[in-house]
Coordinates of C-alpha atoms in Angstrom, one line a residue:
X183 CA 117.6 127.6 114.7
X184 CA 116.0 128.7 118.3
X185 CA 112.6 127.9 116.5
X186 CA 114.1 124.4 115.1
X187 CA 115.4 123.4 118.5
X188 CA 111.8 124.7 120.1
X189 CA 110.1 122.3 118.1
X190 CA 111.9 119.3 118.7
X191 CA 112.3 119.5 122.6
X192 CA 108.5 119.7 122.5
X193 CA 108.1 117.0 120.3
X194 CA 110.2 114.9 122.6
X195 CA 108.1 116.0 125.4
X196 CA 105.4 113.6 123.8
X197 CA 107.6 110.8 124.9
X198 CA 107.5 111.7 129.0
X199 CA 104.0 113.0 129.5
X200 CA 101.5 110.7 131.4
X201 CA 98.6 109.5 129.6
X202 CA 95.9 111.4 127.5
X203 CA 93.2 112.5 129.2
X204 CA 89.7 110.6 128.6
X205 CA 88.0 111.4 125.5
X206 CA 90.9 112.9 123.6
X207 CA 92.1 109.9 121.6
X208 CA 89.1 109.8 119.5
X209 CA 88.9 110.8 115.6
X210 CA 86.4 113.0 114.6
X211 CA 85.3 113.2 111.1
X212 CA 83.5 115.9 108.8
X213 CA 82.8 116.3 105.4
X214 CA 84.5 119.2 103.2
X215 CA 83.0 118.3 100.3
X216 CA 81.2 115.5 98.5
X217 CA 85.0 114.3 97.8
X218 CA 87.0 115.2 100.5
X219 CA 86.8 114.4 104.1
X220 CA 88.3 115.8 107.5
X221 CA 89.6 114.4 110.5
X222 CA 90.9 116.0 113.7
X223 CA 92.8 114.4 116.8
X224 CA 92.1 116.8 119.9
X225 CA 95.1 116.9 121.7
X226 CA 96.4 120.1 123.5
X227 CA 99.5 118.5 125.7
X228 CA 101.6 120.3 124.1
X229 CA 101.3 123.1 121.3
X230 CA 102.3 121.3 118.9
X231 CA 99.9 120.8 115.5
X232 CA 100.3 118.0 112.8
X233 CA 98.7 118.2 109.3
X234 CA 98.7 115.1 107.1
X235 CA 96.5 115.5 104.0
X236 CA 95.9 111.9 102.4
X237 CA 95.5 111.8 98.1
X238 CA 93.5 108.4 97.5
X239 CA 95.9 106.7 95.0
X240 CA 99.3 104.8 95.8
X241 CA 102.3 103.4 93.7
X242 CA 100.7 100.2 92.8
X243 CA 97.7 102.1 90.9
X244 CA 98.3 101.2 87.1
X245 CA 97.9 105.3 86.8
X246 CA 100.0 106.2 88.8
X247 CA 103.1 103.6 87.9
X248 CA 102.2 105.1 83.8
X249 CA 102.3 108.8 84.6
X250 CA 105.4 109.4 86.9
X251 CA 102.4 110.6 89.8
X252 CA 105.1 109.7 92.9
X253 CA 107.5 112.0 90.8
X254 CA 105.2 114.7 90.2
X255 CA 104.2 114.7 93.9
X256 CA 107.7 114.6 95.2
X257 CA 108.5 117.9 92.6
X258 CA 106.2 120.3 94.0
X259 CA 108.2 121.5 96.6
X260 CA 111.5 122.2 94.5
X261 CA 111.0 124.5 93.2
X262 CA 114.4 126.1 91.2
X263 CA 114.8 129.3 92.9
X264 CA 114.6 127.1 96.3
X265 CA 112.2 129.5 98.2
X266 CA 109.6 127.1 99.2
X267 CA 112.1 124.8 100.9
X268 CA 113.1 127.9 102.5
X269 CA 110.4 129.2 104.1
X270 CA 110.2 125.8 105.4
X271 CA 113.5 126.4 107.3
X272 CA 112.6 129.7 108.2
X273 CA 109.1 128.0 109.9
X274 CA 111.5 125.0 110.9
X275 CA 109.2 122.1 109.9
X276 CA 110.1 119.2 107.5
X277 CA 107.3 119.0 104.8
X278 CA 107.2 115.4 103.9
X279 CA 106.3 114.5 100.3
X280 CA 105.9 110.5 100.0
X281 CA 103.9 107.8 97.9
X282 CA 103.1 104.3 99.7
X283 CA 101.4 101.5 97.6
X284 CA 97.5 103.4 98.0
X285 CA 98.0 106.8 98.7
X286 CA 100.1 110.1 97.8
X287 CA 101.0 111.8 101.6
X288 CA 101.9 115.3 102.4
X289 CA 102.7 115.6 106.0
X290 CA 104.0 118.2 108.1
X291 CA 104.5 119.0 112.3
X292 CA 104.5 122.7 113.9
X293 CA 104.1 125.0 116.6
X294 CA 100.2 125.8 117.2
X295 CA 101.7 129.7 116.8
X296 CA 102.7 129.2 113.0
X297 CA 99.5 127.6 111.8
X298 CA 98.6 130.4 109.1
X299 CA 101.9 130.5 108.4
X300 CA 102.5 126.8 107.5
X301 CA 99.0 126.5 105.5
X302 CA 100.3 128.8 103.3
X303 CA 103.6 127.5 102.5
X304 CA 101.1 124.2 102.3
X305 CA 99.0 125.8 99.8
X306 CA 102.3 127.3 97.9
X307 CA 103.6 124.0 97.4
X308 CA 100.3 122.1 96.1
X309 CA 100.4 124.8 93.7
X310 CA 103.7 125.1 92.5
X311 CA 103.8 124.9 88.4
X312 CA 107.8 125.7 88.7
X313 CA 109.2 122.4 88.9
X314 CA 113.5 122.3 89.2
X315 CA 114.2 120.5 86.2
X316 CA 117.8 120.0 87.5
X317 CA 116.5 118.3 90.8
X318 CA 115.0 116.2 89.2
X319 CA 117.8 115.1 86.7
X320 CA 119.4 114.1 90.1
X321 CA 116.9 112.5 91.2
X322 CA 117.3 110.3 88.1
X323 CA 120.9 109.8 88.1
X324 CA 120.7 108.7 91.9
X325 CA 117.3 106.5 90.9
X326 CA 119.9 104.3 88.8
X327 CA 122.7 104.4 91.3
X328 CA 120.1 103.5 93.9
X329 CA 119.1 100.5 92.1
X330 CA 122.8 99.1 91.3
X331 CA 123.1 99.1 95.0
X332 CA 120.0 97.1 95.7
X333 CA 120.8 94.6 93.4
X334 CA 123.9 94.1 95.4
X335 CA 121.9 94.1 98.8
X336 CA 121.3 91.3 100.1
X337 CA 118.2 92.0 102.1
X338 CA 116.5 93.8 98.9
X339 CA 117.8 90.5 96.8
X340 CA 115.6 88.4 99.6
X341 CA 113.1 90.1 99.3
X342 CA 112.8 90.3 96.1
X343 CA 113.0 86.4 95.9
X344 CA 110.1 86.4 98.1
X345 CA 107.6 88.4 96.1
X346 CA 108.4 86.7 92.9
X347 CA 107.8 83.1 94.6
X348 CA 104.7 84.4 96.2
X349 CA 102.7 86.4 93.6
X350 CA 102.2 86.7 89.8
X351 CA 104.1 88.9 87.4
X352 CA 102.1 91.8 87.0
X353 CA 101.1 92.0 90.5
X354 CA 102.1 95.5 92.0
X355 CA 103.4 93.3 95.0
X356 CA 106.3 91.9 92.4
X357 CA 106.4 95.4 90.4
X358 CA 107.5 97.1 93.9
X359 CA 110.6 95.0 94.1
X360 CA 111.5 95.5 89.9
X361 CA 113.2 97.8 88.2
X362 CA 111.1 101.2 88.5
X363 CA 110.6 103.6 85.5
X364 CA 113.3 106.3 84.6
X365 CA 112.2 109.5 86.3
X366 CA 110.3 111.6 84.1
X367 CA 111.8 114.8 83.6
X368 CA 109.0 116.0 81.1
X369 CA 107.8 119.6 83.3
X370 CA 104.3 120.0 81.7
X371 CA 103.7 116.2 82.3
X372 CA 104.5 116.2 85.7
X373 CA 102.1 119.3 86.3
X374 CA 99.0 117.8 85.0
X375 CA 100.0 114.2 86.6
X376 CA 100.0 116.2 90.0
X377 CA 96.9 118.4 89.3
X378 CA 95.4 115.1 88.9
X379 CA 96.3 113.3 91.9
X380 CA 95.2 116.9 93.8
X381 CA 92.0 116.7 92.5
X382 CA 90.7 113.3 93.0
X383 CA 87.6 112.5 94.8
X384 CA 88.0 110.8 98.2
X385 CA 90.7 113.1 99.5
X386 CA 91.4 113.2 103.7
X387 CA 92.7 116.4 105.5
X388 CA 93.8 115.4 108.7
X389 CA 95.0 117.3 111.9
X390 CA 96.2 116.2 114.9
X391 CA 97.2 117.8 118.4
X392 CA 96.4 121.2 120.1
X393 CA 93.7 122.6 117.2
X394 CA 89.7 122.4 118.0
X395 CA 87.8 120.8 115.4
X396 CA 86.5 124.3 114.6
X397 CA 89.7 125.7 113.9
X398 CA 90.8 122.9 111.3
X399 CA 87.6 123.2 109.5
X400 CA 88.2 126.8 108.8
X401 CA 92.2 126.2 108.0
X402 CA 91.0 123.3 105.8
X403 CA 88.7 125.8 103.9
X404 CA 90.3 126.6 100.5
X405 CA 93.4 124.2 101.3
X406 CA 92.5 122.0 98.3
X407 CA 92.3 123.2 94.5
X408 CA 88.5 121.9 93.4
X409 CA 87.7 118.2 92.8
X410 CA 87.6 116.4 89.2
X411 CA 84.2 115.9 87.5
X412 CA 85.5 112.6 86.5
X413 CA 88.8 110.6 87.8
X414 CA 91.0 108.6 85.4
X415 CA 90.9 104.8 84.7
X416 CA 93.5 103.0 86.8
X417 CA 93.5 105.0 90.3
X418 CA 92.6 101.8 91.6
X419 CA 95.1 98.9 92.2
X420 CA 94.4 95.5 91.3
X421 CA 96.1 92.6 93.4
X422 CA 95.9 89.2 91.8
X423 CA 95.5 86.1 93.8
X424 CA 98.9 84.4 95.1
X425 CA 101.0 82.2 93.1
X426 CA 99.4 78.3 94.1
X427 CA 101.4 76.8 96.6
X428 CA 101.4 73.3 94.8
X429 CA 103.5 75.3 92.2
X430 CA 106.4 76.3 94.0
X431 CA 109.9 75.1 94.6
X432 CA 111.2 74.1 97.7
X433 CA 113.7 75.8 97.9
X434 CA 115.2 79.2 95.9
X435 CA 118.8 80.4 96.2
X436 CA 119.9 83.7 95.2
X437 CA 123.8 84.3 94.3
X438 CA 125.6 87.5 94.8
X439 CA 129.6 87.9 94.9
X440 CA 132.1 88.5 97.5
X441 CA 129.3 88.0 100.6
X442 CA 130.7 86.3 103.7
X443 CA 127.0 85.6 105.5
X444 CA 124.1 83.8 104.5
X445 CA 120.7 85.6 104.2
X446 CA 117.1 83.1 105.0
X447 CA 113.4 84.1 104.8
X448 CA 111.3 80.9 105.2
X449 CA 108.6 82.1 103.7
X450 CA 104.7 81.6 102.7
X451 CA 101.7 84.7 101.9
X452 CA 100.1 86.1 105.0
X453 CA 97.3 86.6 106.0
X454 CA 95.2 89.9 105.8
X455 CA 93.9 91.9 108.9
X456 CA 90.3 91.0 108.1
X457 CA 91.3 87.2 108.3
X458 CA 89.1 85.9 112.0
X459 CA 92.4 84.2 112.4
X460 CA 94.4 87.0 112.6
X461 CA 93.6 88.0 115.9
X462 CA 95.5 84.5 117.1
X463 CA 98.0 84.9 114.4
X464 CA 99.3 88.0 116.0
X465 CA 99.5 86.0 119.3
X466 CA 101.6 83.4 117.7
X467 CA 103.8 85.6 115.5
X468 CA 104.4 87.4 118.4
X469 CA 105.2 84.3 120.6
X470 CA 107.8 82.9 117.4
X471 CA 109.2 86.0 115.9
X472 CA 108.2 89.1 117.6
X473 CA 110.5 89.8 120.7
X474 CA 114.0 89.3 121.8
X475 CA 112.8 85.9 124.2
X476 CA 110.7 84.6 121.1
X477 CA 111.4 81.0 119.8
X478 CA 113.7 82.0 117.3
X479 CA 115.8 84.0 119.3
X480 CA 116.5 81.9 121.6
X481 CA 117.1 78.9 119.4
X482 CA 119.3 80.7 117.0
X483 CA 120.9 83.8 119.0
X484 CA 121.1 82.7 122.8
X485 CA 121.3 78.9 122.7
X486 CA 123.5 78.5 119.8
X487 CA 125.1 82.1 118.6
X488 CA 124.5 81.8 115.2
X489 CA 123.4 84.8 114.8
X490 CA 122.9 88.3 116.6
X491 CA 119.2 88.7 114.9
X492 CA 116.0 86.2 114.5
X493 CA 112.7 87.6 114.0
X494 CA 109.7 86.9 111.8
X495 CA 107.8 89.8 109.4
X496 CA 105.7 90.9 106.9
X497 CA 102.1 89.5 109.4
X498 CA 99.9 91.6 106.3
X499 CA 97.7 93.9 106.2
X500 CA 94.9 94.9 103.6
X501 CA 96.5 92.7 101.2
X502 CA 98.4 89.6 102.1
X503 CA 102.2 90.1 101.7
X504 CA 105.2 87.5 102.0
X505 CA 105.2 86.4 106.0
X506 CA 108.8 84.8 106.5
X507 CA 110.8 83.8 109.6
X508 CA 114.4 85.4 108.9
X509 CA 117.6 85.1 110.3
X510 CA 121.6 85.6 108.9
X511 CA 124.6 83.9 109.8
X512 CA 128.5 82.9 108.4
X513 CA 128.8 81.0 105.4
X514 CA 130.6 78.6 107.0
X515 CA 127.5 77.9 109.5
X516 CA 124.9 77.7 107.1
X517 CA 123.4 74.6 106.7
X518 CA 123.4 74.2 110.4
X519 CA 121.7 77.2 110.9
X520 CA 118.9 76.2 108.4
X521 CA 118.6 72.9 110.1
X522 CA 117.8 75.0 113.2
X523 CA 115.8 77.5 111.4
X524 CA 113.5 74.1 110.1
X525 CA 113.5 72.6 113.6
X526 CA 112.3 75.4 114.9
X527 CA 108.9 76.3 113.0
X528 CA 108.6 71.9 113.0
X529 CA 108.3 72.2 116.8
X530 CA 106.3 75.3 116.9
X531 CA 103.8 74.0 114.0
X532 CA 103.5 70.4 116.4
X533 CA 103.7 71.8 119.8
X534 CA 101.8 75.2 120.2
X535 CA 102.4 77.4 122.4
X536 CA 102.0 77.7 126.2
X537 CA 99.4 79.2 128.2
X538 CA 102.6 81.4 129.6
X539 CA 103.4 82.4 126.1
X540 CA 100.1 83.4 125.3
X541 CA 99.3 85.4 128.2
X542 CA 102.7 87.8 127.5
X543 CA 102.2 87.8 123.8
X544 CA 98.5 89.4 124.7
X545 CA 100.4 92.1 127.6
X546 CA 102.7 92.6 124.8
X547 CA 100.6 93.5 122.2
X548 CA 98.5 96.0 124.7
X549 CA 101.2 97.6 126.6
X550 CA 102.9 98.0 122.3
X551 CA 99.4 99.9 121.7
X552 CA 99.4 102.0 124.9
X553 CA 102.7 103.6 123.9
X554 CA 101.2 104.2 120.2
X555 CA 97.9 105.9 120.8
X556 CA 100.0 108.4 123.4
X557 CA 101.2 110.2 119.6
X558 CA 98.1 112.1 118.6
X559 CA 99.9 112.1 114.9
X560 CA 100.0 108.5 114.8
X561 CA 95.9 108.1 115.9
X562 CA 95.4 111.0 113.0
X563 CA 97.1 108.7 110.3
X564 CA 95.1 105.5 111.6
X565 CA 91.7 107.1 111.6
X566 CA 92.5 108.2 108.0
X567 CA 93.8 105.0 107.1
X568 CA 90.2 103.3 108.5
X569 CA 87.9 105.7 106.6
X570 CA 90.4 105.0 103.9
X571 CA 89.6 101.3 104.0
X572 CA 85.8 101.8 105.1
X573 CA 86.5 100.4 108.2
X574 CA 84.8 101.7 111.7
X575 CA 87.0 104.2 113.9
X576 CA 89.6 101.7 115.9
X577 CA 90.2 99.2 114.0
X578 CA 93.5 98.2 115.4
X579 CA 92.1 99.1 118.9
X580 CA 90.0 95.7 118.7
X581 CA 92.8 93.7 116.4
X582 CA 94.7 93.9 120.4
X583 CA 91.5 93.4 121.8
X584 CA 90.3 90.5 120.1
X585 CA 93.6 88.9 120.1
X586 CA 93.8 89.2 123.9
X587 CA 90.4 87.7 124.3
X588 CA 92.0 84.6 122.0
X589 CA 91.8 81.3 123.9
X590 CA 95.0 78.8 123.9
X591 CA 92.9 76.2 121.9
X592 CA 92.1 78.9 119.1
X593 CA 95.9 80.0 118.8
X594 CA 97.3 76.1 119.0
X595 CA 94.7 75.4 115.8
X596 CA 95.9 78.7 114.1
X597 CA 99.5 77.7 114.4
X598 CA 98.8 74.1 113.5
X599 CA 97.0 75.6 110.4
X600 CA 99.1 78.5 109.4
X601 CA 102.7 76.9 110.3
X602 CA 102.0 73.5 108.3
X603 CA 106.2 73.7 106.9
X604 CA 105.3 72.4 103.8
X605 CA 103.3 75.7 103.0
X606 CA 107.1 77.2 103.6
X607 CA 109.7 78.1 101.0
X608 CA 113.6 78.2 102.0
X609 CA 114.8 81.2 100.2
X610 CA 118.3 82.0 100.6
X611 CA 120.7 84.9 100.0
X612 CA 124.2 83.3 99.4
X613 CA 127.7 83.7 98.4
X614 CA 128.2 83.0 94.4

């Protein structure tokens, strides 16, 4: 418990220290292997080390989705007896075992004094064979109460609406928001699905805070079981183009009993962070959505009270994804509210922004990235997530940039481009 309570005052202590010093916020990068790359954040503020190992394929791979990987990578550390998530308490860390939509994660935060220690309850886990078959007949009984609930969730329900206006069937971008498979409960499978996924080539071992690039070269030595001679089909995702935009409705309603609110995502597809418009779109998202002054809130929370939350979401990333401006409010106030919710992307797709608006949305967005970049763990997991994506060191470094360099003119003809409200779709979560 002293250990426990140790690590988390320290790791609060990130939160109050001043600045890091010149030269320490940049990723360094080696190779292990011809497969496997490393990547250390120098950063000795406080003793505290983080590990994040990155396995190059994700919950939309076709793979991945067939073979029950994110179960298989989950499994590893329950084992039945229960001792490796014991000597995790004993260390005091939380190992985390998670699958986004491109990549498997193991991640895991501790004292500089316990790194032998916690590389070999790392190394325990990515080779456990003893998989708890009765964890993971939980897992699949709460799998199925899990997605009762989210069929009765509102939110999930928008969602949901969203991705199946915006994109095809068989895109993983609708197959996130579907049914997922029973959990496999199969032992042997599960082993070779997660020897697999270990093995892959273009695997990234990260570490971040007070380690020397010299020390996380030799911990990463012999961290890793050896890399496959040749990967299997499907590792890759495949995202299909949009759904066209002369194809869809106007307007979708979802109905789901007994609510007494009124859920709205005006939606359309983003853009992706490559797009040269992005830059300005974060500007204008920012301006519209993004802050508790933006144009929505004070159109539909301060002026009116309709509702106590306004925001837009979903800007994108390396894939487009559904962008929507969302809001909630009584039944009783709906239409009014979606009249408002209208008026206000009409105005904003005719009228621009200020020169005022623009210059905050640009302090904004710096003084949002000057608070990041102070968490050596978060620069570790966006260096890996560049090399990931081929992309040079700091790539959301000059997003800020580049948006704060955006002229007035260049935003106004993004909005008037991007915010054209025919391109929108009303969906809306209501009472049946």
């Amino acid at each position: 418990m002293k250990k426990a309570l140790t690590f988390c005052c320290l790791a609060t202590l990130l939160l109050v220290l001043p600045p890091a010093p010149a030269g320490t916020a940049s990723a360094r990068v080696f190779d292990l292997d011809p497969g496997t790359r490393l990547v250390v954040v120098e950063d000795h503020r406080v003793p505290l080390v983080h590990l994040q190992i990155d396995f190059p394929a994700g919950r939309d791979a076709p793979w991945v989705r067939g073979h029950h990987v994110d179960t298989a990578f989950r499994a590893q550390f329950y084992d039945p007896a229960g001792r490796l998530r014991r000597r995790a308490d004993e260390l005091g860390v939380n190992l985390g075992l998670r699958t986004s939509d491109r990549v498997s994660t193991l991640s895991v935060s501790f004292l500089r004094d316990d790194l032998e220690p916690t590389l070999d309850l790392v190394r325990k886990v990515l080779g456990n064979d003893d998989f708890d078959r009765r964890e993971l007949r939980r897992w699949r009984q709460s799998a199925s109460v899990s997605w009762k609930f989210q069929l009765k969730n509102p939110h999930f329900r928008l969602r949901q609406a969203q991705m199946r206006l915006l994109f095809q069937p068989d895109d993983p971008r609708v197959r996130a928001v579907e049914r997922p498979p029973k959990i496999s409960t199969k032992i042997e499978a599960l082993r070779r699905a997660r020897d697999t996924l270990l093995r892959l080539p273009g695997r990234v071992v990260g570490f971040a805070g007070a380690i020397t690039a010299e020390d996380a070269r030799a911990a990463a030595r012999g961290l890793l079981p050896p890399l496959l001679e040749e990967p299997p089909e499907g590792v890759e995702p495949t995202y299909l183009p949009a759904a066209p935009r002369t194809g869809r409705p106007a307007r979708v309603r979802v109905r789901l009993p007994r609510l007494t609110q009124v859920y709205f995502a005006l939606t359309r597809e983003s853009l992706t962070d490559d797009d040269p418009r992005y830059p300005a779109l974060m500007l204008a998202d920012h301006a519209l959505g993004g802050y508790f002054f933006s144009r929505l809130y004070r159109a539909l929370r301060h002026e009116g009270g309709e509702t106590y939350g306004a925001r837009s979401s979903g800007l994108g990333g390396v894939v487009s994804t559904g962008y929507a401006l969302g809001t909630f409010t009584r039944t009783a106030n709906a239409d009014h509210t979606e009249r408002k919710l209208r008026r206000v992307l009409e105005q904003f797709h005719h009228d621009g922004i200020s020169e005022d608006e623009r210059s905050l949305a640009a302090a904004a967005l710096r003084g949002r990235r000057l608070r990041r970049v102070q968490d050596p763990a978060r620069r570790l997991a966006e260096a890996m997530d560049d090399l990931r994506h081929n992309r040079r060191p700091g790539f959301r470094d000059r997003l800020v940039e580049a948006a704060a360099r955006v002229s007035l003119e260049q935003v106004n003809q993004v909005i008037e481009e991007f915010y054209d409200p025919d391109d929108f779709t009303m969906v809306r979560v209501e009472p049946r």
